[in-house]
Amino acid sequence: AKWVKLYTYKYDNTEYVNVEEGTKITVGPAIERTGYVFKGWSDGENTYQPGEEYTITKDTVFTAEWNPEYTYQFEGSEAKTVENGTKITIDDAPEAEGCTFAGWSDGTNTYQPGDEYEITSDVEFTAVWNVTVTYVSEHTEHEEVTIEKGSTLDLPNPTVEGYDFDGWFNEGDEKVDSSYTVDANITLTAKWTKLWTVTYRSDGVEIYSEIVRDGESIVLKAPSIEKTGYTFDRWLDGEVYKAVNSSIEITADITLTA
């Protein structure tokens, strides 16, 4: 009697087939699966491509090997589908007015044009832009600042003796604050108002003083002190008398004498 050893083989999408030991078969065709790339048939030890010759020496189940597909897209471009692990080259810099390109962000890190990037998930690259904030001030100095487009401002708050700081103003003469969003290069100009001192004196002694912004008016009041045997009449501004409750515009340091 002569005995022949029989084995079975199958693919994970077919029925079992009985063959004699040593039978040579041709590895089956590729199959499809949405979102994946077929990489071959595995017998549990090695992976074989469709059309290869395979010798049956044991019961064998061929399992399809898959590699997922992912999409990547650069802002402003069409999405592309590639196999997991594909290495791509980061796109060239786009152009935009009023800002400087800083790289492509995948949501975690920023990459420069020409960098190599390995695709391991769906990814959308967003352009990162920087803008320059230039500060101009007559009385103080400030360094130029570079921030990411769409950021808000961390505005300096300068102080100068003899002046009142009125704030920072953009090219449109609009006052901006820390909530202002910067979408392009911008120049901010500081505005200042001169402060003047109004000094009140009586008999050569200073009674009190006040600080007044340039161009503002004050209403003259009677002094809070009294002088025995006298009734307060008016203030003397240089050679000009000013009555109580009269208004004067302040454009310089002045001394008012009772």
PDB file of C-alpha atoms in Angstrom:
ATOM      1  CA  ALA A   1       0.000   0.000   0.000  1.00  0.00           C
ATOM      2  CA  LYS A   2       1.155   3.491  -0.739  1.00  0.00           C
ATOM      3  CA  TRP A   3      -0.005   6.357   1.380  1.00  0.00           C
ATOM      4  CA  VAL A   4      -0.009  10.032   0.461  1.00  0.00           C
ATOM      5  CA  LYS A   5      -0.161  12.718   3.108  1.00  0.00           C
ATOM      6  CA  LEU A   6      -2.972  15.176   2.541  1.00  0.00           C
ATOM      7  CA  TYR A   7      -3.049  18.784   3.689  1.00  0.00           C
ATOM      8  CA  THR A   8      -5.544  21.582   3.391  1.00  0.00           C
ATOM      9  CA  TYR A   9      -5.026  25.164   2.462  1.00  0.00           C
ATOM     10  CA  LYS A  10      -7.337  28.120   2.170  1.00  0.00           C
ATOM     11  CA  TYR A  11      -7.422  31.883   1.926  1.00  0.00           C
ATOM     12  CA  ASP A  12      -9.286  33.830   4.546  1.00  0.00           C
ATOM     13  CA  ASN A  13     -11.995  34.535   1.982  1.00  0.00           C
ATOM     14  CA  THR A  14     -12.314  30.993   0.483  1.00  0.00           C
ATOM     15  CA  GLU A  15     -13.163  27.413   1.411  1.00  0.00           C
ATOM     16  CA  TYR A  16     -10.576  24.754   2.341  1.00  0.00           C
ATOM     17  CA  VAL A  17      -8.879  22.820  -0.468  1.00  0.00           C
ATOM     18  CA  ASN A  18      -7.351  19.320   0.003  1.00  0.00           C
ATOM     19  CA  VAL A  19      -4.041  18.602  -1.745  1.00  0.00           C
ATOM     20  CA  GLU A  20      -1.202  16.108  -1.490  1.00  0.00           C
ATOM     21  CA  GLU A  21       1.914  16.987   0.465  1.00  0.00           C
ATOM     22  CA  GLY A  22       4.402  18.799  -1.779  1.00  0.00           C
ATOM     23  CA  THR A  23       1.782  20.155  -4.131  1.00  0.00           C
ATOM     24  CA  LYS A  24       2.891  23.432  -5.680  1.00  0.00           C
ATOM     25  CA  ILE A  25       0.211  26.068  -5.921  1.00  0.00           C
ATOM     26  CA  THR A  26       0.116  29.598  -7.274  1.00  0.00           C
ATOM     27  CA  VAL A  27      -0.585  32.199  -4.607  1.00  0.00           C
ATOM     28  CA  GLY A  28      -4.010  33.707  -5.167  1.00  0.00           C
ATOM     29  CA  PRO A  29      -4.893  37.161  -6.476  1.00  0.00           C
ATOM     30  CA  ALA A  30      -5.056  40.327  -4.418  1.00  0.00           C
ATOM     31  CA  ILE A  31      -8.303  41.336  -2.809  1.00  0.00           C
ATOM     32  CA  GLU A  32      -9.625  44.789  -2.024  1.00  0.00           C
ATOM     33  CA  ARG A  33     -10.561  46.517   1.194  1.00  0.00           C
ATOM     34  CA  THR A  34     -11.692  50.115   1.436  1.00  0.00           C
ATOM     35  CA  GLY A  35      -9.110  52.363   3.077  1.00  0.00           C
ATOM     36  CA  TYR A  36      -6.315  49.788   2.912  1.00  0.00           C
ATOM     37  CA  VAL A  37      -3.566  48.644   0.556  1.00  0.00           C
ATOM     38  CA  PHE A  38      -3.197  44.896   0.000  1.00  0.00           C
ATOM     39  CA  LYS A  39       0.374  43.824   0.901  1.00  0.00           C
ATOM     40  CA  GLY A  40       0.233  40.075   0.196  1.00  0.00           C
ATOM     41  CA  TRP A  41      -0.817  36.712   1.629  1.00  0.00           C
ATOM     42  CA  SER A  42       0.740  35.523   4.883  1.00  0.00           C
ATOM     43  CA  ASP A  43       1.072  31.857   5.850  1.00  0.00           C
ATOM     44  CA  GLY A  44       1.839  32.909   9.417  1.00  0.00           C
ATOM     45  CA  GLU A  45       5.588  33.058   8.820  1.00  0.00           C
ATOM     46  CA  ASN A  46       6.162  34.823   5.537  1.00  0.00           C
ATOM     47  CA  THR A  47       4.205  37.021   3.153  1.00  0.00           C
ATOM     48  CA  TYR A  48       3.791  36.055  -0.496  1.00  0.00           C
ATOM     49  CA  GLN A  49       2.641  38.040  -3.492  1.00  0.00           C
ATOM     50  CA  PRO A  50      -0.086  36.967  -5.911  1.00  0.00           C
ATOM     51  CA  GLY A  51       1.329  34.707  -8.644  1.00  0.00           C
ATOM     52  CA  GLU A  52       4.225  33.351  -6.577  1.00  0.00           C
ATOM     53  CA  GLU A  53       4.731  29.575  -6.361  1.00  0.00           C
ATOM     54  CA  TYR A  54       4.127  27.984  -2.980  1.00  0.00           C
ATOM     55  CA  THR A  55       4.713  24.391  -1.844  1.00  0.00           C
ATOM     56  CA  ILE A  56       2.167  22.893   0.522  1.00  0.00           C
ATOM     57  CA  THR A  57       3.927  21.101   3.398  1.00  0.00           C
ATOM     58  CA  LYS A  58       1.329  21.574   6.109  1.00  0.00           C
ATOM     59  CA  ASP A  59      -2.197  22.759   6.667  1.00  0.00           C
ATOM     60  CA  THR A  60      -2.065  26.385   5.654  1.00  0.00           C
ATOM     61  CA  VAL A  61      -4.353  29.369   5.995  1.00  0.00           C
ATOM     62  CA  PHE A  62      -3.357  32.391   3.943  1.00  0.00           C
ATOM     63  CA  THR A  63      -4.303  35.654   5.638  1.00  0.00           C
ATOM     64  CA  ALA A  64      -4.431  38.943   3.789  1.00  0.00           C
ATOM     65  CA  GLU A  65      -1.894  41.517   4.975  1.00  0.00           C
ATOM     66  CA  TRP A  66      -3.086  45.137   4.921  1.00  0.00           C
ATOM     67  CA  ASN A  67      -1.584  48.580   5.312  1.00  0.00           C
ATOM     68  CA  PRO A  68      -3.993  51.447   6.015  1.00  0.00           C
ATOM     69  CA  GLU A  69      -4.323  54.422   3.700  1.00  0.00           C
ATOM     70  CA  TYR A  70      -4.372  57.977   4.972  1.00  0.00           C
ATOM     71  CA  THR A  71      -5.055  61.348   3.418  1.00  0.00           C
ATOM     72  CA  TYR A  72      -2.933  64.434   3.757  1.00  0.00           C
ATOM     73  CA  GLN A  73      -3.652  67.925   2.564  1.00  0.00           C
ATOM     74  CA  PHE A  74      -1.869  71.249   2.517  1.00  0.00           C
ATOM     75  CA  GLU A  75      -4.105  74.250   3.117  1.00  0.00           C
ATOM     76  CA  GLY A  76      -5.317  75.521  -0.226  1.00  0.00           C
ATOM     77  CA  SER A  77      -4.512  72.266  -2.064  1.00  0.00           C
ATOM     78  CA  GLU A  78      -6.393  69.067  -2.839  1.00  0.00           C
ATOM     79  CA  ALA A  79      -6.172  66.095  -0.482  1.00  0.00           C
ATOM     80  CA  LYS A  80      -4.000  63.135  -1.470  1.00  0.00           C
ATOM     81  CA  THR A  81      -4.284  59.505  -0.352  1.00  0.00           C
ATOM     82  CA  VAL A  82      -1.141  57.503   0.438  1.00  0.00           C
ATOM     83  CA  GLU A  83      -0.157  54.341   2.209  1.00  0.00           C
ATOM     84  CA  ASN A  84       0.716  54.345   5.903  1.00  0.00           C
ATOM     85  CA  GLY A  85       4.401  55.091   6.389  1.00  0.00           C
ATOM     86  CA  THR A  86       4.753  56.993   3.140  1.00  0.00           C
ATOM     87  CA  LYS A  87       7.362  59.736   3.364  1.00  0.00           C
ATOM     88  CA  ILE A  88       6.411  62.986   1.699  1.00  0.00           C
ATOM     89  CA  THR A  89       8.225  66.271   1.152  1.00  0.00           C
ATOM     90  CA  ILE A  90       6.693  69.305   2.800  1.00  0.00           C
ATOM     91  CA  ASP A  91       5.266  71.740   0.242  1.00  0.00           C
ATOM     92  CA  ASP A  92       6.741  75.066  -0.799  1.00  0.00           C
ATOM     93  CA  ALA A  93       5.765  78.213   1.039  1.00  0.00           C
ATOM     94  CA  PRO A  94       2.563  79.912  -0.102  1.00  0.00           C
ATOM     95  CA  GLU A  95       2.378  83.662  -0.531  1.00  0.00           C
ATOM     96  CA  ALA A  96       0.398  86.272   1.359  1.00  0.00           C
ATOM     97  CA  GLU A  97       0.646  90.014   1.713  1.00  0.00           C
ATOM     98  CA  GLY A  98       1.424  91.689   5.001  1.00  0.00           C
ATOM     99  CA  CYS A  99       2.883  88.671   6.795  1.00  0.00           C
ATOM    100  CA  THR A 100       5.769  86.206   6.713  1.00  0.00           C
ATOM    101  CA  PHE A 101       5.421  82.449   6.203  1.00  0.00           C
ATOM    102  CA  ALA A 102       6.677  80.537   9.253  1.00  0.00           C
ATOM    103  CA  GLY A 103       6.032  76.925   8.197  1.00  0.00           C
ATOM    104  CA  TRP A 104       3.386  74.212   7.885  1.00  0.00           C
ATOM    105  CA  SER A 105       1.724  72.941  11.061  1.00  0.00           C
ATOM    106  CA  ASP A 106       0.260  69.443  11.444  1.00  0.00           C
ATOM    107  CA  GLY A 107      -1.445  70.576  14.641  1.00  0.00           C
ATOM    108  CA  THR A 108       1.457  69.541  16.845  1.00  0.00           C
ATOM    109  CA  ASN A 109       4.676  70.681  15.207  1.00  0.00           C
ATOM    110  CA  THR A 110       5.686  73.117  12.481  1.00  0.00           C
ATOM    111  CA  TYR A 111       7.716  71.998   9.453  1.00  0.00           C
ATOM    112  CA  GLN A 112       9.618  73.891   6.803  1.00  0.00           C
ATOM    113  CA  PRO A 113       9.342  73.438   3.021  1.00  0.00           C
ATOM    114  CA  GLY A 114      11.555  70.562   1.909  1.00  0.00           C
ATOM    115  CA  ASP A 115      11.389  68.703   5.235  1.00  0.00           C
ATOM    116  CA  GLU A 116      10.617  64.983   5.098  1.00  0.00           C
ATOM    117  CA  TYR A 117       7.408  63.899   6.814  1.00  0.00           C
ATOM    118  CA  GLU A 118       6.113  60.374   7.429  1.00  0.00           C
ATOM    119  CA  ILE A 119       2.358  59.892   7.074  1.00  0.00           C
ATOM    120  CA  THR A 120       0.977  57.769   9.921  1.00  0.00           C
ATOM    121  CA  SER A 121      -2.539  59.226  10.158  1.00  0.00           C
ATOM    122  CA  ASP A 122      -4.858  61.605   8.337  1.00  0.00           C
ATOM    123  CA  VAL A 123      -3.258  65.033   8.489  1.00  0.00           C
ATOM    124  CA  GLU A 124      -4.065  68.562   7.368  1.00  0.00           C
ATOM    125  CA  PHE A 125      -1.176  70.987   7.124  1.00  0.00           C
ATOM    126  CA  THR A 126      -2.071  74.561   8.000  1.00  0.00           C
ATOM    127  CA  ALA A 127       0.077  77.508   6.989  1.00  0.00           C
ATOM    128  CA  VAL A 128       1.562  79.380   9.939  1.00  0.00           C
ATOM    129  CA  TRP A 129       2.149  83.097   9.398  1.00  0.00           C
ATOM    130  CA  ASN A 130       4.109  85.605  11.424  1.00  0.00           C
ATOM    131  CA  VAL A 131       3.432  89.315  11.546  1.00  0.00           C
ATOM    132  CA  THR A 132       5.622  92.163  12.731  1.00  0.00           C
ATOM    133  CA  VAL A 133       4.488  94.756  15.243  1.00  0.00           C
ATOM    134  CA  THR A 134       6.492  97.988  15.113  1.00  0.00           C
ATOM    135  CA  TYR A 135       6.150 100.495  17.938  1.00  0.00           C
ATOM    136  CA  VAL A 136       6.767 104.180  17.313  1.00  0.00           C
ATOM    137  CA  SER A 137       6.972 106.549  20.259  1.00  0.00           C
ATOM    138  CA  GLU A 138       8.301 110.089  20.550  1.00  0.00           C
ATOM    139  CA  HIS A 139       9.426 109.671  24.126  1.00  0.00           C
ATOM    140  CA  THR A 140      10.252 105.951  24.550  1.00  0.00           C
ATOM    141  CA  GLU A 141      11.978 103.173  22.653  1.00  0.00           C
ATOM    142  CA  HIS A 142      10.483  99.731  21.977  1.00  0.00           C
ATOM    143  CA  GLU A 143      11.794  96.706  20.099  1.00  0.00           C
ATOM    144  CA  GLU A 144      10.008  95.347  17.049  1.00  0.00           C
ATOM    145  CA  VAL A 145       8.019  92.232  17.933  1.00  0.00           C
ATOM    146  CA  THR A 146       7.199  89.187  15.793  1.00  0.00           C
ATOM    147  CA  ILE A 147       4.055  87.237  16.686  1.00  0.00           C
ATOM    148  CA  GLU A 148       1.873  84.613  15.015  1.00  0.00           C
ATOM    149  CA  LYS A 149      -0.837  85.946  12.740  1.00  0.00           C
ATOM    150  CA  GLY A 150      -4.174  86.060  14.530  1.00  0.00           C
ATOM    151  CA  SER A 151      -2.589  86.582  17.939  1.00  0.00           C
ATOM    152  CA  THR A 152      -3.535  89.345  20.323  1.00  0.00           C
ATOM    153  CA  LEU A 153      -1.136  92.010  21.526  1.00  0.00           C
ATOM    154  CA  ASP A 154       0.930  92.234  24.671  1.00  0.00           C
ATOM    155  CA  LEU A 155       1.109  96.000  24.596  1.00  0.00           C
ATOM    156  CA  PRO A 156       3.811  97.989  26.390  1.00  0.00           C
ATOM    157  CA  ASN A 157       2.544 100.486  28.932  1.00  0.00           C
ATOM    158  CA  PRO A 158       5.245 103.174  28.975  1.00  0.00           C
ATOM    159  CA  THR A 159       5.513 106.027  31.430  1.00  0.00           C
ATOM    160  CA  VAL A 160       7.341 109.319  30.933  1.00  0.00           C
ATOM    161  CA  GLU A 161       7.622 112.057  33.516  1.00  0.00           C
ATOM    162  CA  GLY A 162       5.683 115.126  32.468  1.00  0.00           C
ATOM    163  CA  TYR A 163       3.448 113.295  30.006  1.00  0.00           C
ATOM    164  CA  ASP A 164       0.206 111.331  30.109  1.00  0.00           C
ATOM    165  CA  PHE A 165       0.224 108.178  27.941  1.00  0.00           C
ATOM    166  CA  ASP A 166      -2.944 108.079  25.835  1.00  0.00           C
ATOM    167  CA  GLY A 167      -2.428 104.646  24.269  1.00  0.00           C
ATOM    168  CA  TRP A 168      -1.324 102.937  21.056  1.00  0.00           C
ATOM    169  CA  PHE A 169      -2.944 103.783  17.728  1.00  0.00           C
ATOM    170  CA  ASN A 170      -2.847 101.903  14.420  1.00  0.00           C
ATOM    171  CA  GLU A 171      -2.355 103.323  10.936  1.00  0.00           C
ATOM    172  CA  GLY A 172      -6.045 104.176  10.811  1.00  0.00           C
ATOM    173  CA  ASP A 173      -5.665 106.253  13.995  1.00  0.00           C
ATOM    174  CA  GLU A 174      -7.771 103.733  15.913  1.00  0.00           C
ATOM    175  CA  LYS A 175      -6.803 103.058  19.498  1.00  0.00           C
ATOM    176  CA  VAL A 176      -5.943  99.407  20.102  1.00  0.00           C
ATOM    177  CA  ASP A 177      -5.839  97.374  23.291  1.00  0.00           C
ATOM    178  CA  SER A 178      -4.683  93.909  24.318  1.00  0.00           C
ATOM    179  CA  SER A 179      -7.749  92.304  22.703  1.00  0.00           C
ATOM    180  CA  TYR A 180      -6.757  93.585  19.256  1.00  0.00           C
ATOM    181  CA  THR A 181      -6.082  90.736  16.798  1.00  0.00           C
ATOM    182  CA  VAL A 182      -3.126  91.242  14.473  1.00  0.00           C
ATOM    183  CA  ASP A 183      -3.631  89.794  10.979  1.00  0.00           C
ATOM    184  CA  ALA A 184      -0.887  91.687   9.124  1.00  0.00           C
ATOM    185  CA  ASN A 185       2.275  93.666   9.756  1.00  0.00           C
ATOM    186  CA  ILE A 186       1.329  96.727  11.754  1.00  0.00           C
ATOM    187  CA  THR A 187       2.863  99.929  13.061  1.00  0.00           C
ATOM    188  CA  LEU A 188       1.498 101.249  16.338  1.00  0.00           C
ATOM    189  CA  THR A 189       2.149 104.825  17.356  1.00  0.00           C
ATOM    190  CA  ALA A 190       2.113 106.053  20.935  1.00  0.00           C
ATOM    191  CA  LYS A 191       0.167 109.211  21.678  1.00  0.00           C
ATOM    192  CA  TRP A 192       1.164 111.464  24.557  1.00  0.00           C
ATOM    193  CA  THR A 193      -0.352 114.519  26.193  1.00  0.00           C
ATOM    194  CA  LYS A 194       1.875 117.025  27.943  1.00  0.00           C
ATOM    195  CA  LEU A 195       1.140 117.560  31.619  1.00  0.00           C
ATOM    196  CA  TRP A 196       1.307 121.013  33.136  1.00  0.00           C
ATOM    197  CA  THR A 197       1.497 122.068  36.759  1.00  0.00           C
ATOM    198  CA  VAL A 198      -0.852 124.704  38.110  1.00  0.00           C
ATOM    199  CA  THR A 199       0.551 126.120  41.349  1.00  0.00           C
ATOM    200  CA  TYR A 200      -1.505 128.194  43.775  1.00  0.00           C
ATOM    201  CA  ARG A 201       0.370 130.573  46.109  1.00  0.00           C
ATOM    202  CA  SER A 202      -0.454 133.117  48.790  1.00  0.00           C
ATOM    203  CA  ASP A 203       1.989 135.513  50.419  1.00  0.00           C
ATOM    204  CA  GLY A 204       4.861 133.721  48.723  1.00  0.00           C
ATOM    205  CA  VAL A 205       3.862 130.299  50.069  1.00  0.00           C
ATOM    206  CA  GLU A 206       2.519 127.450  47.939  1.00  0.00           C
ATOM    207  CA  ILE A 207      -0.989 126.492  49.004  1.00  0.00           C
ATOM    208  CA  TYR A 208      -1.354 123.527  46.703  1.00  0.00           C
ATOM    209  CA  SER A 209      -0.810 122.419  43.100  1.00  0.00           C
ATOM    210  CA  GLU A 210      -2.532 120.244  40.522  1.00  0.00           C
ATOM    211  CA  ILE A 211      -1.517 118.447  37.332  1.00  0.00           C
ATOM    212  CA  VAL A 212      -3.544 119.286  34.227  1.00  0.00           C
ATOM    213  CA  ARG A 213      -3.424 117.795  30.728  1.00  0.00           C
ATOM    214  CA  ASP A 214      -2.416 120.134  27.939  1.00  0.00           C
ATOM    215  CA  GLY A 215      -5.388 121.986  26.480  1.00  0.00           C
ATOM    216  CA  GLU A 216      -7.764 121.138  29.294  1.00  0.00           C
ATOM    217  CA  SER A 217      -9.573 123.878  31.178  1.00  0.00           C
ATOM    218  CA  ILE A 218      -9.896 124.358  34.910  1.00  0.00           C
ATOM    219  CA  VAL A 219     -12.455 126.340  36.884  1.00  0.00           C
ATOM    220  CA  LEU A 220     -10.841 128.573  39.486  1.00  0.00           C
ATOM    221  CA  LYS A 221     -12.006 128.132  43.055  1.00  0.00           C
ATOM    222  CA  ALA A 222     -11.417 130.231  46.121  1.00  0.00           C
ATOM    223  CA  PRO A 223      -8.505 129.001  48.247  1.00  0.00           C
ATOM    224  CA  SER A 224      -9.243 126.829  51.234  1.00  0.00           C
ATOM    225  CA  ILE A 225      -7.230 129.053  53.562  1.00  0.00           C
ATOM    226  CA  GLU A 226      -8.329 132.284  55.211  1.00  0.00           C
ATOM    227  CA  LYS A 227      -6.394 135.486  55.909  1.00  0.00           C
ATOM    228  CA  THR A 228      -7.395 137.531  58.923  1.00  0.00           C
ATOM    229  CA  GLY A 229      -8.792 140.905  57.965  1.00  0.00           C
ATOM    230  CA  TYR A 230      -9.040 140.045  54.281  1.00  0.00           C
ATOM    231  CA  THR A 231     -11.666 138.767  51.885  1.00  0.00           C
ATOM    232  CA  PHE A 232     -10.439 136.711  48.901  1.00  0.00           C
ATOM    233  CA  ASP A 233     -10.989 138.634  45.685  1.00  0.00           C
ATOM    234  CA  ARG A 234      -9.318 136.935  42.709  1.00  0.00           C
ATOM    235  CA  TRP A 235      -6.306 135.112  41.394  1.00  0.00           C
ATOM    236  CA  LEU A 236      -3.424 136.836  39.671  1.00  0.00           C
ATOM    237  CA  ASP A 237      -2.051 135.062  36.604  1.00  0.00           C
ATOM    238  CA  GLY A 238       1.096 136.993  35.820  1.00  0.00           C
ATOM    239  CA  GLU A 239      -0.333 140.455  35.240  1.00  0.00           C
ATOM    240  CA  VAL A 240      -3.865 139.276  34.547  1.00  0.00           C
ATOM    241  CA  TYR A 241      -6.484 138.851  37.232  1.00  0.00           C
ATOM    242  CA  LYS A 242      -8.765 135.790  37.123  1.00  0.00           C
ATOM    243  CA  ALA A 243     -12.066 135.758  38.974  1.00  0.00           C
ATOM    244  CA  VAL A 244     -13.345 132.858  41.038  1.00  0.00           C
ATOM    245  CA  ASN A 245     -15.414 130.408  38.903  1.00  0.00           C
ATOM    246  CA  SER A 246     -13.753 131.629  35.724  1.00  0.00           C
ATOM    247  CA  SER A 247     -12.361 129.003  33.345  1.00  0.00           C
ATOM    248  CA  ILE A 248      -8.882 129.031  31.889  1.00  0.00           C
ATOM    249  CA  GLU A 249      -7.240 126.728  29.338  1.00  0.00           C
ATOM    250  CA  ILE A 250      -3.939 125.267  30.462  1.00  0.00           C
ATOM    251  CA  THR A 251      -1.161 125.184  27.860  1.00  0.00           C
ATOM    252  CA  ALA A 252       1.881 125.706  30.103  1.00  0.00           C
ATOM    253  CA  ASP A 253       2.987 125.606  33.720  1.00  0.00           C
ATOM    254  CA  ILE A 254       1.399 128.523  35.537  1.00  0.00           C
ATOM    255  CA  THR A 255       1.404 130.026  38.997  1.00  0.00           C
ATOM    256  CA  LEU A 256      -1.712 131.666  40.355  1.00  0.00           C
ATOM    257  CA  THR A 257      -1.293 134.079  43.238  1.00  0.00           C
ATOM    258  CA  ALA A 258      -4.053 134.938  45.670  1.00  0.00           C
TER     259      ALA A 258
END
